[in-house]
Amino acid sequence: MRRLIASLLLLCVCVTAHAGVMTRAQLAQSFPSPLIIGDKDPELPVWPVLKQEMTSTELVGYVFESIDFVQLPGFSGVPINLLVALDPKGGFLDVRVLSHHEPVFLEGYGPQPLFNFVSQYKGLSLTQNIGVATGARKRSKMDGNNVRIDGVSKATASVRIINQTLLASSLAVARKKLGFAGAHDPDQIARLKPGLFERYSPTQLFGKDMVAHLTLTNRDVEKTFKGTNGEGLDTEGSADPDGQFLDIYTTLVSVPSIGRNLLDGPSWDKLAGRLDKGDHALLVMWGGRFSITPEEFVSGTAPERLTLQQGGLPIEMRDLDLELHLADGSPLFPQNIKVFRVIAQSGLDLSKPLEFLVNVKREKGMVYPEIIRATLPYKLVVPERFYDVPAGDDKSYASIWRERLPELIALGVALLVLTLLLVRQRWLTASARRFTLIRIAFLSFTLGFIGWYAQGQLSIVNLTGLLQALKEGRSLGFFLYDPMTVSLWAFVVLTFFVWGRATFCGWLCPFGALQELVARIARLLRVPRLRLRTATDRRLKRLKYLLLFALLASALFAPQLADRLAEIEPFKTAITLYFVRSWPFVLYAAGLVLGSAFVYKFFCRYLCPFGAGLALLGKLRLLKWLPRRDECGQPCQSCRHRCDYQAIRADGAIVYDECFQCMDCVVIYHSDSQCAPRILQAKRGVTIPIRAVPVKESTARRGA
């Protein structure tokens, strides 16, 4: 085996993601005539895409590789590289996958769902708010300026990383080549401070610059059309140049210190009931001859005469169709009041000015009139004390954690319950029936909720991805795109110091739970179980450590080989993909599951490289938490013969590296009908004291 692994490592070719893999000739094949690939920009790794039009050459857009701008590690720790083509207005001409190491798209679903996913970006624009719809919300949708594209089931973390990679790299190019100035990460925007409220009178709000005000006379508007075909077309305004055209007030009424003071109580309650978490509401009040909502305006839609933007990018605001009233004492008696909602996904950043544009148009001509437009800007600045600015750099995982909060709460409660059960080991194992019911219930939760529903199966891919990221000097932030994995890892790492590898392998591994439940069913059906000879069992248990070494070595020196070697784990087939996969993988995974009915948890004990890694990390364990008697192994062998993991030596010592914390031996230890020393002492009329657990490792090294 050692010679085989050494040979494999010598034959491996180091394959990692590199920037700049595309050449001009290769790009020319992807963008054939009449398109032309220009010379690569000397300062920015982009190629202009040109089109020959008669005697002139038109700029169609720019093409680039995402990895030249953003090296966000994928789920396996290796960055995804996309080929992106942007038009001069920030629209996506094309998006293609150049390279990736996402496990679910290698041998799981295969690459086609990934290609289908990225193809949805074609025709969309950076000026739109693009998000990924997953889970119950998995349905492509376009609502004004907000776009939700279909995600891929069971690949949420991967498609989120791809979305962030595409948008971040494209914005970097747009800022440099297309003049985009204000694009920013929607998950790094400033947000309202929860619970902050300051009491003001309505009059004081205006004195503290919390309300933006713009007054326009007919003369002011006429000036904006001077020198255009729209000049002099407003006969009513020309007759009264100093007359009021528009007098408009705008405020962010979703800020409690503004809304609760400016609106009366019923109006505030009504508004709060219509806003989702993270939404904003803009109260617009106006008078004058120009109306923000003319007769043709449809309630519930976005106004055309007043638009909002930040940094040159539009942000949609939509009418809430609410009738609101100002609080008593307001200095305003406006002719019109409207409230517009800005949804959380739009990425409105409270730390930046809210830039409003009053859009005025004039028409010249009768049959096919010429439209002449003018915009009159004003700004609203939110006081700093009302919002928090998040720390950190380009992170987009915050929304994923918010979406999965219910699942994380359920997991947290389950982990708390498990901790209490393991701490109260004496109570848990005092009754064999109670212990069995609790264990079956928790294993069912592990398989059904943690595994199949929440996709919380930890894997050797977590370790290989970690090594690859560290080797390349990349951030480990890619782990944060999978909240369940991070949460489980946090708990597992903490329990290493108390119970070693056993907590995860024995209680929290979905595939392990599946094997044990099948084995229990097989026992009820009286399926004969094969128990390997002790020497054979000991030799086979070494195999998983050799597999671990091969995987970690290939992760460092040959990532593509590591992707294939990781298929030794059936987790992707059995848990992630519900056995919906090509037949060789299904046959392998199903064979291991059914085989556990004959050789108890064969894969976990002999083949699992992840379990081997946890066993090595489990040496951080500080306690020996399973009670033993002096008679254990001298002469009593009851627990050893009944241990399905064969993790008890002939001298009675527990081999903790191979123990899965099934606690069957502890149930026997406390049983008056199963523990031979207790039975013997009972016959003699002697009470056996129960040894306290856990025992400190330093004082009980026997059999470690």
XYZ file of C-alpha atoms in Angstrom:
704
model
C 0.000 0.000 0.000
C 2.788 2.417 0.889
C 4.550 1.685 -2.414
C 1.283 2.226 -4.274
C 0.707 5.612 -2.652
C 4.298 6.673 -3.285
C 3.951 5.695 -6.937
C 0.722 7.658 -7.262
C 2.321 10.747 -5.781
C 5.301 10.489 -8.133
C 2.975 10.205 -11.122
C 0.760 13.113 -10.055
C 0.928 16.383 -11.908
C 0.354 19.486 -9.890
C -2.777 21.104 -11.303
C -3.983 24.352 -9.741
C -6.054 27.271 -10.917
C -3.917 29.869 -12.680
C -4.772 33.329 -13.884
C -4.535 34.216 -17.535
C -5.116 30.784 -19.086
C -6.912 32.192 -22.147
C -4.970 33.450 -25.142
C -6.100 35.838 -27.842
C -6.342 32.953 -30.309
C -8.566 30.962 -27.949
C -10.791 33.981 -27.373
C -11.091 34.503 -31.125
C -12.562 30.990 -31.389
C -15.130 31.834 -28.714
C -16.050 35.152 -30.355
C -15.813 34.485 -34.117
C -16.267 36.910 -37.015
C -17.668 39.521 -37.395
C -16.328 40.024 -33.857
C -12.644 40.826 -33.392
C -10.535 40.378 -30.255
C -8.343 43.436 -29.750
C -5.015 43.674 -27.976
C -4.983 42.901 -24.270
C -5.107 46.026 -22.133
C -1.585 46.724 -20.800
C -2.877 47.875 -17.384
C -5.896 45.620 -16.857
C -6.215 41.940 -17.852
C -9.120 42.487 -20.268
C -9.494 42.166 -24.029
C -11.691 44.543 -26.022
C -14.255 42.857 -28.247
C -14.711 44.820 -31.475
C -17.024 44.611 -34.460
C -16.181 45.757 -37.958
C -18.907 47.985 -39.398
C -18.084 49.000 -42.970
C -15.149 51.371 -42.528
C -15.460 51.818 -38.754
C -14.764 49.560 -35.789
C -17.309 49.505 -32.968
C -16.526 48.517 -29.378
C -18.876 45.672 -28.455
C -17.540 45.089 -24.950
C -14.737 43.590 -22.884
C -13.913 39.952 -22.173
C -11.941 38.793 -19.141
C -11.329 35.925 -16.737
C -12.838 36.271 -13.275
C -9.780 34.751 -11.597
C -7.697 37.755 -12.679
C -9.814 39.950 -10.398
C -11.387 37.714 -7.740
C -9.911 34.504 -6.338
C -12.770 33.463 -4.099
C -12.234 29.773 -3.211
C -14.991 27.394 -4.145
C -16.394 24.673 -1.932
C -13.262 22.556 -2.447
C -10.942 25.486 -1.715
C -10.011 26.129 -5.370
C -11.257 29.325 -7.072
C -13.801 29.110 -9.850
C -12.712 30.724 -13.123
C -15.336 32.262 -15.393
C -15.025 33.796 -18.838
C -17.114 36.969 -18.796
C -18.033 39.338 -21.630
C -19.480 42.752 -20.663
C -20.979 45.309 -23.030
C -20.186 49.041 -22.598
C -23.341 49.540 -20.501
C -22.560 46.756 -18.052
C -24.718 44.076 -19.657
C -23.588 40.448 -19.734
C -22.937 39.403 -23.316
C -21.827 35.948 -22.229
C -20.689 34.000 -19.150
C -18.929 30.624 -19.366
C -17.162 28.300 -16.948
C -13.448 27.891 -17.686
C -12.453 25.783 -14.677
C -13.821 24.651 -11.335
C -13.339 21.991 -8.667
C -16.834 21.972 -7.180
C -17.410 18.363 -6.038
C -21.129 18.296 -6.778
C -20.496 19.312 -10.417
C -17.597 16.924 -10.986
C -19.065 13.498 -10.316
C -22.391 14.411 -8.703
C -24.790 16.214 -10.996
C -22.115 16.523 -13.633
C -21.184 19.831 -15.304
C -24.388 20.497 -17.251
C -26.416 22.024 -14.360
C -23.472 24.364 -13.719
C -23.400 25.428 -17.377
C -27.168 25.945 -17.308
C -26.852 28.084 -14.193
C -24.250 30.498 -15.595
C -26.110 30.758 -18.905
C -28.896 32.618 -17.076
C -26.676 35.704 -16.714
C -26.644 36.344 -20.457
C -28.807 39.381 -21.159
C -28.774 40.606 -17.552
C -26.918 43.710 -16.409
C -24.755 44.924 -13.559
C -27.263 47.744 -13.142
C -29.763 45.135 -11.953
C -29.820 43.583 -8.497
C -29.002 39.944 -9.273
C -29.528 37.270 -6.644
C -29.836 33.488 -6.547
C -33.155 31.846 -5.706
C -32.718 28.580 -3.791
C -34.787 26.161 -1.736
C -38.497 26.946 -1.568
C -37.824 30.246 -3.366
C -36.071 28.489 -6.278
C -37.792 30.186 -9.188
C -36.287 32.639 -11.638
C -37.984 35.998 -11.390
C -37.604 39.549 -12.650
C -39.365 42.299 -10.743
C -38.393 45.699 -12.068
C -34.709 46.158 -11.377
C -34.485 43.052 -9.164
C -33.606 39.714 -10.736
C -33.571 36.263 -9.122
C -32.068 33.434 -11.149
C -32.552 29.727 -10.523
C -30.052 28.114 -8.202
C -29.077 24.429 -8.196
C -30.519 22.158 -5.523
C -27.919 20.726 -3.133
C -25.292 23.124 -4.524
C -26.326 26.314 -2.737
C -22.847 27.192 -1.480
C -21.271 26.646 -4.903
C -23.746 28.763 -6.886
C -23.596 31.551 -4.297
C -19.814 31.621 -4.628
C -20.137 31.664 -8.424
C -22.612 34.547 -8.245
C -20.300 36.531 -5.977
C -17.280 35.746 -8.164
C -19.077 36.931 -11.286
C -20.476 40.143 -9.807
C -17.318 41.134 -7.931
C -15.013 40.592 -10.921
C -17.432 42.283 -13.317
C -17.797 45.311 -11.052
C -14.021 45.588 -10.858
C -13.862 45.784 -14.648
C -16.877 48.108 -14.830
C -15.268 50.574 -12.434
C -12.071 50.732 -14.488
C -13.386 50.497 -18.043
C -17.061 51.484 -18.001
C -17.059 54.365 -15.526
C -19.043 52.626 -12.788
C -18.229 54.480 -9.580
C -20.594 53.408 -6.851
C -21.019 49.679 -7.142
C -20.563 47.911 -3.845
C -21.144 44.587 -2.140
C -24.800 44.429 -0.968
C -23.805 42.384 2.061
C -21.352 45.037 3.239
C -23.789 47.939 3.259
C -24.610 49.987 6.334
C -27.786 48.910 8.097
C -30.108 50.480 10.657
C -29.151 50.037 14.293
C -31.804 47.824 15.857
C -33.779 49.345 18.704
C -32.363 52.882 18.438
C -35.029 55.550 18.964
C -34.702 59.255 19.722
C -37.653 61.456 20.567
C -38.162 64.570 18.427
C -41.046 66.810 17.567
C -41.949 66.935 13.856
C -40.578 70.483 13.708
C -37.239 69.389 15.183
C -36.825 66.735 12.489
C -36.648 69.402 9.815
C -34.148 71.422 11.817
C -31.812 68.416 12.145
C -31.544 67.800 8.392
C -33.394 64.502 8.543
C -35.714 65.592 5.746
C -34.431 66.496 2.270
C -36.149 69.490 0.666
C -36.141 70.716 -2.916
C -38.019 73.765 -4.181
C -38.222 74.424 -7.916
C -39.729 77.392 -9.655
C -40.788 77.391 -13.275
C -37.685 79.469 -13.998
C -35.420 76.789 -12.420
C -36.851 74.091 -14.637
C -36.700 76.226 -17.756
C -32.979 76.716 -17.205
C -32.392 72.965 -17.451
C -33.928 72.946 -20.956
C -31.982 75.974 -22.162
C -30.177 75.271 -25.414
C -32.275 72.141 -26.137
C -35.309 71.557 -28.335
C -37.382 71.632 -25.172
C -36.631 75.274 -24.442
C -39.722 77.497 -24.279
C -42.239 74.669 -24.638
C -43.766 75.216 -21.181
C -46.175 78.072 -21.905
C -47.708 77.950 -18.425
C -44.315 78.212 -16.784
C -43.214 81.011 -19.094
C -46.289 83.027 -18.099
C -45.359 82.725 -14.404
C -41.588 82.151 -14.178
C -41.490 82.626 -10.403
C -44.435 80.319 -9.797
C -43.957 77.088 -7.907
C -43.186 74.106 -10.108
C -42.434 71.606 -7.345
C -41.933 71.749 -3.597
C -40.858 68.262 -2.450
C -39.838 66.788 0.908
C -38.273 63.338 1.230
C -37.235 61.355 4.301
C -36.335 57.793 5.216
C -39.404 57.139 7.290
C -38.387 53.534 8.114
C -35.823 54.970 10.563
C -37.753 54.740 13.887
C -36.427 58.088 15.108
C -37.946 59.655 11.994
C -41.048 57.596 11.278
C -42.364 57.295 14.823
C -41.989 61.030 15.341
C -43.237 62.240 11.969
C -46.237 59.905 11.557
C -49.160 59.415 13.876
C -49.359 56.116 15.774
C -51.759 54.197 13.484
C -49.797 55.250 10.393
C -46.483 54.053 11.883
C -47.998 50.705 12.862
C -49.490 50.308 9.394
C -46.146 51.077 7.735
C -44.147 48.770 10.013
C -46.527 45.934 9.205
C -45.806 46.254 5.479
C -42.014 46.173 5.677
C -39.932 42.993 5.701
C -36.634 42.752 7.528
C -34.053 45.004 5.861
C -36.603 46.950 3.800
C -36.596 50.746 3.734
C -39.477 53.172 3.286
C -39.232 56.645 1.741
C -41.914 59.189 2.551
C -42.339 61.710 -0.252
C -44.486 64.819 0.250
C -44.942 67.438 -2.405
C -46.916 70.366 -3.695
C -46.837 72.522 -6.831
C -48.030 72.117 -10.382
C -45.782 69.113 -11.099
C -46.968 65.817 -9.599
C -44.683 62.872 -8.838
C -47.655 60.588 -9.480
C -49.597 61.914 -12.502
C -53.031 60.672 -13.491
C -51.612 57.751 -15.456
C -49.580 56.510 -12.453
C -50.596 53.001 -11.337
C -50.584 52.345 -7.589
C -48.056 49.778 -6.467
C -45.583 50.506 -9.262
C -42.324 52.437 -9.452
C -42.655 56.167 -10.232
C -41.113 57.431 -13.448
C -40.932 61.055 -12.393
C -38.820 60.409 -9.297
C -35.957 57.918 -9.295
C -33.357 56.869 -6.745
C -29.762 55.909 -7.353
C -26.457 55.435 -5.541
C -23.075 55.757 -7.201
C -24.667 55.992 -10.628
C -26.576 52.711 -10.280
C -30.381 52.744 -10.101
C -32.221 51.465 -7.040
C -35.868 50.657 -7.475
C -38.462 52.130 -5.139
C -42.053 50.935 -5.416
C -45.283 52.495 -4.197
C -46.684 50.803 -1.076
C -50.175 52.186 -1.745
C -50.640 53.258 1.878
C -52.609 56.190 3.209
C -50.499 57.770 5.952
C -51.025 60.779 8.175
C -48.510 63.111 9.773
C -48.375 63.490 13.522
C -49.939 66.474 15.237
C -47.660 69.488 15.232
C -46.154 68.826 11.810
C -45.156 72.077 10.097
C -46.172 70.621 6.714
C -49.544 70.498 5.039
C -48.555 68.904 1.742
C -50.982 68.386 -1.097
C -49.698 64.849 -1.764
C -48.115 62.089 0.314
C -46.709 58.821 -1.003
C -44.574 56.162 0.632
C -42.229 54.025 -1.487
C -40.536 50.797 -0.416
C -36.958 49.844 -1.213
C -36.567 46.100 -0.649
C -33.633 44.729 1.338
C -32.162 42.923 -1.675
C -31.663 46.198 -3.555
C -28.538 46.948 -1.514
C -29.411 50.493 -0.434
C -26.423 51.692 1.603
C -27.380 54.103 4.380
C -23.792 55.312 4.738
C -23.907 56.827 1.238
C -26.112 59.714 0.082
C -29.474 58.768 -1.389
C -29.450 60.505 -4.760
C -32.892 61.464 -6.113
C -33.655 62.653 -9.618
C -36.795 64.577 -10.523
C -37.416 63.617 -14.139
C -39.177 66.186 -16.300
C -39.981 65.609 -19.937
C -41.318 67.825 -22.684
C -42.727 66.916 -26.086
C -42.220 68.736 -29.363
C -44.401 67.926 -32.314
C -47.840 66.399 -32.758
C -47.873 63.070 -34.642
C -44.509 61.631 -33.612
C -43.449 64.071 -30.917
C -39.807 64.422 -29.958
C -39.218 63.681 -26.271
C -36.802 65.972 -24.456
C -35.846 65.077 -20.885
C -34.195 66.895 -18.006
C -33.265 65.742 -14.502
C -33.098 67.842 -11.370
C -31.141 66.178 -8.554
C -31.250 66.406 -4.774
C -29.827 64.264 -1.976
C -30.821 62.798 1.365
C -28.078 62.000 3.895
C -28.889 59.667 6.807
C -27.193 60.681 10.096
C -24.353 58.299 11.045
C -25.733 57.516 14.488
C -28.675 55.670 12.965
C -26.721 52.919 11.200
C -23.876 50.440 11.607
C -21.182 49.925 8.994
C -20.062 46.266 8.878
C -16.383 45.513 9.294
C -14.494 43.328 6.843
C -13.987 43.084 3.144
C -15.989 41.668 0.271
C -18.139 39.083 2.040
C -21.407 37.852 0.627
C -22.230 35.038 2.996
C -24.221 37.145 5.478
C -27.458 36.708 3.544
C -26.974 32.921 3.484
C -26.661 32.829 7.272
C -29.799 34.935 7.602
C -31.750 32.667 5.262
C -30.678 29.534 7.138
C -31.226 30.951 10.605
C -34.190 28.613 11.401
C -32.091 25.576 10.451
C -29.153 26.833 12.511
C -31.404 27.352 15.529
C -32.724 23.796 15.187
C -29.169 22.495 14.926
C -28.088 24.542 17.950
C -30.924 23.123 20.054
C -30.012 19.592 18.949
C -26.345 20.097 19.819
C -27.307 21.474 23.221
C -29.496 18.433 23.845
C -26.681 16.105 22.776
C -24.221 17.875 25.064
C -26.572 17.538 28.033
C -27.111 13.850 27.273
C -23.391 13.142 27.080
C -22.669 15.141 30.221
C -25.427 13.249 32.052
C -24.012 9.946 30.893
C -25.086 8.111 34.053
C -28.744 9.048 33.558
C -28.604 8.337 29.827
C -27.274 4.788 30.210
C -28.988 3.731 33.435
C -31.901 2.283 31.469
C -31.125 0.239 28.357
C -34.593 0.857 26.912
C -34.415 4.613 27.469
C -30.935 4.790 25.983
C -31.956 2.840 22.881
C -34.997 5.032 22.230
C -33.001 8.244 22.666
C -30.162 7.036 20.464
C -32.460 5.892 17.655
C -34.357 9.194 17.812
C -31.172 11.281 17.650
C -29.667 9.216 14.847
C -32.905 9.635 12.893
C -32.653 13.408 13.412
C -29.027 13.328 12.286
C -29.874 11.454 9.101
C -33.134 13.217 8.266
C -32.494 16.805 9.321
C -28.716 17.330 9.496
C -28.006 15.123 6.500
C -30.795 14.948 3.940
C -32.552 18.229 4.749
C -29.867 20.674 5.919
C -26.992 19.061 3.988
C -24.698 19.101 7.008
C -22.512 16.118 6.123
C -18.916 16.887 7.055
C -16.443 15.362 4.639
C -12.786 14.842 3.818
C -13.361 17.524 1.155
C -13.441 20.038 4.026
C -9.893 19.052 4.972
C -8.519 18.866 1.424
C -10.094 22.240 0.629
C -8.476 23.695 3.728
C -5.052 22.399 2.692
C -5.371 23.688 -0.860
C -6.438 27.144 0.325
C -3.565 27.337 2.800
C -1.086 26.193 0.183
C -2.214 28.868 -2.264
C -2.384 31.534 0.450
C -6.104 32.090 -0.122
C -8.745 33.154 2.348
C -10.712 30.500 4.205
C -13.866 32.564 3.829
C -15.342 30.029 1.390
C -16.303 27.879 4.378
C -18.700 30.619 5.488
C -20.890 29.981 2.469
C -22.025 26.762 4.173
C -23.394 27.710 7.631
C -24.282 24.142 8.617
C -20.747 22.927 7.948
C -19.204 25.792 9.923
C -21.558 25.266 12.862
C -20.939 21.534 12.990
C -17.187 22.011 12.714
C -17.234 24.513 15.572
C -19.014 22.005 17.806
C -16.841 19.083 16.717
C -13.607 20.998 17.330
C -14.720 21.964 20.830
C -15.706 18.393 21.673
C -12.329 17.085 20.507
C -10.988 18.206 23.882
C -13.664 16.308 25.818
C -14.762 13.248 23.857
C -12.379 13.103 20.884
C -13.641 11.950 17.483
C -16.514 9.972 18.960
C -19.067 12.785 19.194
C -19.247 13.370 15.464
C -18.632 9.831 14.249
C -21.019 8.287 16.749
C -23.819 10.865 16.856
C -23.583 13.559 14.169
C -22.460 11.834 10.966
C -25.508 11.345 8.685
C -23.962 8.484 6.720
C -22.843 6.828 9.931
C -26.386 7.195 11.264
C -27.755 5.616 8.080
C -25.454 2.609 8.490
C -26.338 2.125 12.149
C -30.087 2.372 11.527
C -29.795 -0.206 8.737
C -27.759 -2.459 11.042
C -30.428 -2.185 13.747
C -33.134 -3.117 11.257
C -31.006 -6.058 10.104
C -30.666 -7.228 13.704
C -34.452 -7.153 14.123
C -34.720 -9.256 10.960
C -32.148 -11.673 12.405
C -29.655 -11.073 9.600
C -26.450 -12.872 10.584
C -23.601 -10.502 11.445
C -19.983 -11.262 10.603
C -17.382 -10.403 13.240
C -13.871 -10.235 11.872
C -10.947 -11.769 13.683
C -9.164 -9.331 15.975
C -5.950 -9.369 13.950
C -7.837 -8.850 10.669
C -9.873 -6.056 12.190
C -6.725 -4.321 13.447
C -5.033 -4.490 10.034
C -8.092 -3.254 8.156
C -8.430 -0.251 10.471
C -5.039 0.963 9.268
C -6.384 1.254 5.732
C -8.342 4.436 6.425
C -5.146 6.171 7.598
C -3.392 5.275 4.343
C -6.367 6.658 2.414
C -6.229 9.822 4.501
C -2.523 10.244 3.714
C -3.131 9.713 -0.011
C -5.948 12.270 -0.071
C -4.081 14.949 1.847
C -0.959 14.460 -0.237
C -2.892 14.660 -3.494
C -4.688 17.788 -2.229
C -1.290 19.451 -1.921
C 0.308 18.134 -5.096
C -2.479 17.040 -7.460
C -5.898 18.597 -6.748
C -7.568 16.853 -9.674
C -6.519 13.480 -8.284
C -7.815 14.513 -4.862
C -11.231 15.236 -6.396
C -11.383 11.673 -7.659
C -9.912 10.006 -4.595
C -12.530 11.793 -2.474
C -15.124 9.554 -4.127
C -14.030 6.875 -1.659
C -16.540 8.669 0.542
C -20.134 7.746 -0.373
C -21.455 10.856 1.391
C -22.137 12.819 -1.787
C -24.124 9.967 -3.309
C -26.054 8.816 -0.254
C -26.628 12.117 1.575
C -26.143 15.077 -0.779
C -27.759 13.557 -3.883
C -30.207 11.089 -2.263
C -28.739 8.209 -4.327
C -29.781 10.032 -7.542
C -26.576 9.561 -9.493
C -24.943 7.358 -12.116
C -25.197 3.671 -11.303
C -21.540 2.928 -10.315
C -21.688 5.504 -7.518
C -25.130 4.362 -6.388
C -24.027 0.729 -6.423
C -20.952 1.573 -4.339
C -22.843 3.642 -1.754
C -25.763 1.231 -1.529
C -23.348 -1.668 -1.188
C -21.668 -0.017 1.804
C -25.019 0.711 3.434
C -26.326 -2.816 2.930
C -22.954 -4.270 3.851
C -23.215 -2.649 7.274
C -26.000 -5.120 7.997
C -23.391 -7.907 7.881
C -20.149 -6.197 8.964
C -21.100 -3.471 11.412
C -20.378 0.013 9.930
C -17.716 -1.410 7.640
C -17.002 1.901 5.905
C -16.687 3.933 9.105
C -14.299 1.475 10.717
C -12.059 0.609 7.787
C -12.373 3.020 4.849
C -13.438 6.463 6.046
C -10.508 8.897 5.556
C -12.457 11.657 7.276
C -12.923 9.447 10.329
C -9.181 8.782 10.287
C -8.528 12.517 10.287
C -10.909 13.002 13.195
C -9.233 10.161 15.063
C -5.866 11.920 14.760
C -7.353 15.247 15.808
C -9.175 13.421 18.573
C -5.877 12.827 20.317
C -6.446 16.327 21.730
C -8.920 14.593 24.065
C -8.250 15.415 27.707
C -10.621 12.942 29.362
C -11.335 9.238 29.470
C -15.086 9.478 29.667
C -16.117 5.810 29.671
C -16.163 4.132 33.106
C -14.267 0.878 33.651
C -13.916 -1.574 36.528
C -10.866 -3.354 37.802
C -12.541 -6.554 36.655
C -12.840 -5.316 33.040
C -10.586 -7.611 31.025
C -9.374 -9.279 34.248
C -11.205 -11.608 33.839
C -14.500 -10.153 32.459
C -14.699 -9.969 28.641
C -18.430 -9.185 28.280
C -18.030 -5.650 26.914
C -15.214 -6.648 24.578
C -17.242 -9.414 22.968
C -20.323 -7.183 22.644
C -18.498 -4.132 21.245
C -19.523 -3.967 17.593
C -16.630 -1.630 16.814
C -14.126 -4.054 18.360
C -12.647 -1.045 20.175
C -11.990 -2.815 23.499
C -8.756 -4.724 24.007
C -8.422 -8.065 25.744
C -7.111 -6.348 28.888
C -10.342 -4.315 29.065
C -8.827 -1.024 27.916
C -10.846 1.088 25.456
C -9.095 2.143 22.249
C -10.509 5.663 22.080
C -9.211 6.297 18.556
C -11.604 3.591 17.337
C -14.464 4.259 19.790
C -17.667 5.773 18.349
C -19.337 6.565 21.666
C -22.225 4.196 21.058
C -22.175 3.654 24.854
C -23.358 0.060 24.654
C -20.541 -0.872 27.022
C -21.664 1.842 29.474
C -25.203 0.451 29.425
C -23.715 -2.943 30.269
C -21.535 -1.357 32.978
C -24.618 -0.013 34.786
C -26.798 -3.072 34.221
C -27.476 -5.530 37.031
C -28.481 -8.116 34.448
C -25.672 -7.707 31.880
C -22.514 -6.719 33.762
C -20.811 -9.938 34.946
C -18.999 -8.356 37.946
C -22.265 -6.764 39.153
C -24.118 -10.049 38.773
C -21.406 -11.891 40.667
C -21.216 -9.333 43.460
C -25.002 -9.271 43.734
C -24.989 -12.982 44.310
C -22.476 -12.435 47.094
C -24.585 -9.644 48.578
C -21.968 -6.931 47.947
C -22.816 -3.543 46.441
C -20.395 -2.342 43.780
C -19.679 1.397 43.901
C -20.051 3.280 40.625
C -16.837 4.909 39.530
C -17.210 8.601 38.730
C -16.829 9.660 35.089
C -15.114 11.173 33.305
C -11.711 10.257 34.723
C -8.811 12.590 33.979
C -6.567 11.245 31.275
C -3.435 11.917 33.302
C -4.595 9.643 36.122
C -5.973 6.814 34.014
C -3.695 6.120 31.091
C -4.368 2.425 30.996
C -5.537 1.422 27.542
C -5.441 4.900 25.994
